[in-house]
XYZ file of C-alpha atoms in Angstrom:
332
model
C -113.646 -1.251 16.449
C -111.029 1.389 16.473
C -109.371 1.789 13.195
C -105.886 2.185 12.663
C -104.484 5.828 12.277
C -103.686 6.586 8.798
C -100.062 8.467 8.148
C -98.908 10.346 5.200
C -95.113 10.984 5.003
C -93.910 13.556 2.081
C -90.287 12.623 1.352
C -88.307 9.184 1.421
C -85.030 10.778 2.490
C -83.361 10.431 5.956
C -86.323 12.129 7.822
C -89.038 10.331 6.116
C -87.617 6.930 6.661
C -87.288 7.495 10.433
C -90.940 8.837 10.343
C -92.054 5.841 8.490
C -90.432 3.307 10.738
C -91.766 4.594 13.927
C -95.268 4.405 12.086
C -94.925 1.025 11.268
C -93.757 -0.063 14.542
C -97.023 1.150 16.034
C -98.893 -0.722 13.633
C -100.320 2.190 11.846
C -101.164 2.541 8.073
C -98.419 4.420 6.444
C -97.940 5.830 2.936
C -94.460 7.251 2.007
C -94.822 9.888 -1.416
C -91.262 10.301 -3.196
C -91.320 12.362 -6.107
C -88.089 10.729 -7.708
C -87.327 7.184 -8.241
C -85.158 6.436 -5.225
C -85.205 6.839 -1.382
C -82.100 8.431 0.358
C -83.137 12.110 -0.661
C -80.071 14.489 -0.679
C -77.746 11.323 -0.665
C -78.697 10.231 -4.156
C -75.968 11.231 -6.334
C -77.111 12.165 -9.987
C -74.333 12.154 -12.947
C -76.301 15.196 -14.314
C -76.162 18.723 -13.025
C -78.643 19.350 -10.465
C -81.888 21.205 -11.986
C -85.103 21.969 -10.576
C -86.229 18.427 -10.734
C -83.116 16.976 -9.209
C -83.353 16.596 -5.428
C -79.666 15.583 -4.557
C -76.905 18.433 -4.010
C -74.266 15.801 -3.944
C -70.987 16.101 -5.971
C -68.887 13.258 -7.128
C -65.829 13.865 -4.716
C -68.084 14.512 -1.747
C -66.669 13.196 1.759
C -68.984 13.898 4.658
C -67.238 16.405 7.051
C -69.126 14.631 10.218
C -67.992 11.190 11.695
C -70.139 8.523 10.375
C -70.374 7.089 14.119
C -72.667 10.129 14.957
C -74.792 9.928 11.518
C -76.629 7.164 12.810
C -80.187 6.660 14.043
C -80.486 5.030 17.430
C -81.320 1.381 16.225
C -79.056 0.665 13.072
C -75.244 1.515 12.668
C -72.606 1.401 9.861
C -71.143 -2.097 9.142
C -68.299 -2.723 11.272
C -66.008 -3.347 8.027
C -66.225 0.353 7.209
C -63.466 1.380 9.307
C -63.271 5.120 8.318
C -65.089 7.900 10.000
C -65.057 10.300 7.270
C -66.713 8.539 4.684
C -67.592 9.175 0.670
C -71.367 9.957 0.066
C -72.202 6.356 -1.519
C -71.637 4.686 1.892
C -74.284 7.185 3.372
C -76.725 6.359 0.884
C -76.024 2.559 1.293
C -76.758 2.867 5.179
C -80.142 4.584 4.488
C -80.983 1.653 2.021
C -80.106 -0.944 4.436
C -82.163 0.818 7.210
C -85.092 0.817 4.963
C -84.619 -2.840 4.098
C -84.068 -3.806 7.890
C -87.603 -2.220 8.711
C -89.688 -3.193 5.842
C -89.926 0.559 4.648
C -89.828 -0.218 0.623
C -93.038 -1.845 0.859
C -94.725 1.666 1.914
C -92.506 3.936 -0.507
C -94.486 5.013 -3.491
C -91.977 6.493 -6.170
C -92.631 9.128 -8.575
C -95.467 10.423 -6.481
C -95.301 14.123 -6.008
C -97.560 15.610 -3.224
C -99.113 18.666 -5.220
C -101.584 19.889 -2.268
C -102.431 19.389 1.132
C -105.327 20.764 2.720
C -106.755 20.231 6.338
C -110.085 18.688 6.665
C -112.517 18.329 9.823
C -111.558 16.285 12.935
C -107.658 17.261 12.647
C -107.455 15.050 9.233
C -105.814 16.041 6.007
C -106.485 15.707 2.280
C -103.419 14.987 0.149
C -103.753 15.310 -3.816
C -100.889 13.326 -5.327
C -99.646 13.312 -8.721
C -97.934 10.191 -10.543
C -95.285 11.453 -12.293
C -95.312 8.595 -14.821
C -98.850 8.573 -15.578
C -99.550 12.317 -15.185
C -102.665 11.293 -13.232
C -103.615 12.926 -9.873
C -105.426 11.089 -6.853
C -106.616 12.367 -3.382
C -106.423 10.399 -0.122
C -107.334 11.307 3.380
C -105.041 10.880 6.359
C -105.018 11.365 10.221
C -101.445 12.832 10.138
C -98.972 14.219 7.853
C -95.191 14.202 8.433
C -93.289 16.751 6.067
C -90.150 15.417 5.334
C -89.366 17.231 2.020
C -85.812 18.330 2.807
C -83.814 21.585 2.840
C -81.229 21.126 0.216
C -82.647 21.337 -3.287
C -83.801 25.200 -4.005
C -80.497 26.996 -3.680
C -80.374 30.727 -2.782
C -78.092 32.948 -5.383
C -77.836 36.222 -3.633
C -78.691 39.164 -6.116
C -75.460 40.906 -6.841
C -75.017 44.106 -9.376
C -73.567 43.007 -12.936
C -74.519 39.338 -12.580
C -76.295 39.536 -15.936
C -73.269 41.224 -17.717
C -70.795 38.841 -16.722
C -69.894 36.150 -19.581
C -68.805 33.144 -17.917
C -70.605 30.402 -16.235
C -72.467 31.029 -13.083
C -74.183 28.082 -10.959
C -75.213 26.961 -7.499
C -73.476 24.419 -5.686
C -76.706 22.547 -6.170
C -75.874 22.028 -9.677
C -71.969 21.170 -9.028
C -70.949 17.537 -9.813
C -67.293 17.495 -11.143
C -64.434 19.762 -11.504
C -63.417 19.092 -15.366
C -65.370 22.141 -16.647
C -63.010 24.500 -14.349
C -59.754 23.211 -15.836
C -57.362 26.266 -16.292
C -60.024 28.734 -15.213
C -59.838 31.677 -12.598
C -62.899 30.567 -10.386
C -64.785 32.653 -7.713
C -66.693 30.780 -5.113
C -69.181 32.745 -3.333
C -69.688 31.646 0.319
C -67.000 30.341 2.583
C -68.919 27.916 4.861
C -68.468 24.029 4.706
C -69.583 23.363 0.920
C -67.827 26.610 -0.278
C -64.471 25.752 1.242
C -64.735 21.856 0.199
C -65.591 22.833 -3.504
C -62.833 25.432 -3.640
C -60.475 22.853 -2.590
C -61.474 20.378 -5.333
C -61.688 22.932 -8.032
C -58.133 24.055 -6.981
C -56.690 20.654 -8.136
C -57.569 21.617 -11.803
C -58.019 25.493 -11.799
C -55.448 28.079 -12.483
C -56.725 29.957 -9.667
C -59.669 30.127 -7.162
C -61.021 32.806 -5.338
C -63.387 32.410 -2.409
C -65.435 35.179 -1.200
C -66.262 34.973 2.405
C -67.277 37.556 5.080
C -65.245 35.704 7.613
C -61.518 34.630 7.888
C -60.941 31.196 6.648
C -59.428 29.168 9.492
C -58.293 26.375 7.429
C -54.991 25.601 5.545
C -55.548 26.648 1.908
C -53.836 25.845 -1.387
C -51.166 27.897 -2.808
C -53.421 28.728 -5.947
C -56.519 29.702 -3.572
C -57.151 33.444 -2.123
C -59.714 34.587 0.011
C -61.479 37.792 -0.836
C -64.001 39.757 0.998
C -67.821 40.026 -0.080
C -68.306 40.625 -3.681
C -70.245 43.707 -4.508
C -70.437 43.504 -8.186
C -69.588 42.028 -11.694
C -68.250 43.205 -15.208
C -68.080 41.001 -18.306
C -65.124 39.297 -17.161
C -64.218 40.191 -13.511
C -65.455 40.310 -9.864
C -65.238 43.480 -7.788
C -65.374 43.386 -3.887
C -65.983 45.534 -1.164
C -62.235 46.474 -0.373
C -62.064 48.004 -3.668
C -60.241 45.042 -5.350
C -60.838 43.633 -8.688
C -60.227 39.835 -10.018
C -60.528 38.438 -13.531
C -62.520 35.706 -13.432
C -63.890 32.861 -15.954
C -66.756 31.155 -13.586
C -68.764 31.701 -10.632
C -69.979 29.124 -8.130
C -72.538 30.155 -5.526
C -72.125 28.294 -2.059
C -74.557 30.690 -0.618
C -77.170 28.038 0.990
C -80.559 27.260 0.419
C -84.208 28.117 0.608
C -86.856 26.099 2.618
C -89.884 25.635 0.220
C -93.236 23.687 0.759
C -95.028 24.296 -2.507
C -97.707 21.838 -1.597
C -98.992 23.318 1.473
C -102.144 25.479 0.836
C -102.623 28.683 2.848
C -105.769 26.667 5.135
C -102.599 24.675 6.607
C -102.313 27.641 8.769
C -98.178 27.752 8.596
C -96.075 29.727 5.884
C -92.463 30.190 5.041
C -90.819 33.209 6.818
C -87.153 33.702 7.576
C -86.273 30.617 5.803
C -88.333 28.336 7.935
C -91.945 27.577 8.664
C -94.015 29.166 11.182
C -95.811 29.005 13.592
C -94.426 25.856 15.003
C -94.049 24.321 18.564
C -90.436 23.229 19.009
C -89.536 23.498 15.246
C -92.005 20.519 14.861
C -95.573 20.586 15.412
C -98.013 22.880 13.494
C -99.830 24.884 16.534
C -102.864 25.468 14.020
C -103.383 22.077 13.029
C -101.231 19.733 15.387
C -101.312 16.692 13.443
C -98.939 18.218 11.047
C -95.086 17.694 11.800
C -92.470 18.936 10.327
C -89.061 16.611 10.776
C -85.562 18.027 9.933
C -86.274 21.720 9.757
C -83.058 22.929 11.920
C -80.217 23.742 10.088
C -77.796 23.184 12.972
C -77.822 19.700 14.340
C -76.548 15.935 13.599
C -79.203 14.771 10.641
C -80.158 11.051 11.517
C -79.580 11.502 15.330
C -81.895 14.775 15.428
C -84.571 13.456 13.263
C -84.975 10.287 15.322
C -85.330 12.273 18.625
C -87.988 14.791 16.740
C -89.939 11.740 15.587
C -89.824 10.038 19.087
C -91.750 12.939 20.481
C -94.631 11.959 18.309
C -95.948 9.487 20.696
C -96.255 12.471 23.726
C -98.259 14.438 21.432
C -100.389 11.665 19.999
C -101.611 10.993 23.686
C -102.979 14.560 23.666
C -104.721 14.656 20.269
C -108.246 13.588 19.912
C -108.508 11.486 16.715
C -111.747 10.316 15.309
C -112.840 6.916 15.568
C -114.370 6.572 12.092
C -113.039 7.513 8.949
C -114.395 11.158 8.068
C -113.361 11.213 4.537
């Protein structure tokens, strides 16, 4: 008798949830490993500042910059009672919670479980080592397929700029930004002028004396009177920032909105892929591990509408599965 396919999903964020949903719909055995205590990944707001153990980069006053109507999976939508298109982050989290409840995903999500190592085995199978963060114990389990859905908004990138160690003020990455209170009456430098940089700069302007936003490209939005765009920052002194046009501004704090580094610390060298150019390679269509085609990466691209894109990626699973030679008996 042919046994059921066993699938491991790493992460219970938007990509992990849709991966698990399709696995259950195909009657496969599926385990979802989530190292935090909640589903939703980056959309779980934490009151404390984001540190190395905090997944979320959500700040208190964040409102999505994409209409909710295109932030949906193909078979689940936001409630009709929610009229706004640009919604607060807690509405997004509620959407993922209702998605998990609708498709019975809560029963297969194992919380406070960190995948520490993934190794390929014979017959295209995988051995996962998983640490229970509550009991501090580790177990190993074999799976036929692995879906890597650990997200890409956790490890903030801070560029190296001369004089950073001399600057006396606060320096944080936007991953750690939560509220504007610490910046009341200050002169604040925002490094990075993309979506998060512009949004955080606008919020801080409401309480700060003045905000400077360092960006290589000219901002094409209406800015508050107390916000000044500056070119690329080239250095720091104890209380000021230097820019590549030769100007200097006195500042009190710095917030780096400079993007994120993609990391997969649980993947061993034997997996046949590595992080390069802030992505995973070699992959087919940015999804399938070429060396071991029973490993899938969901949600790697930076450009795209999250749930819609994740849904399409996982749908390809059925095509690839038909071309893989899975064992009929358990090998480990």
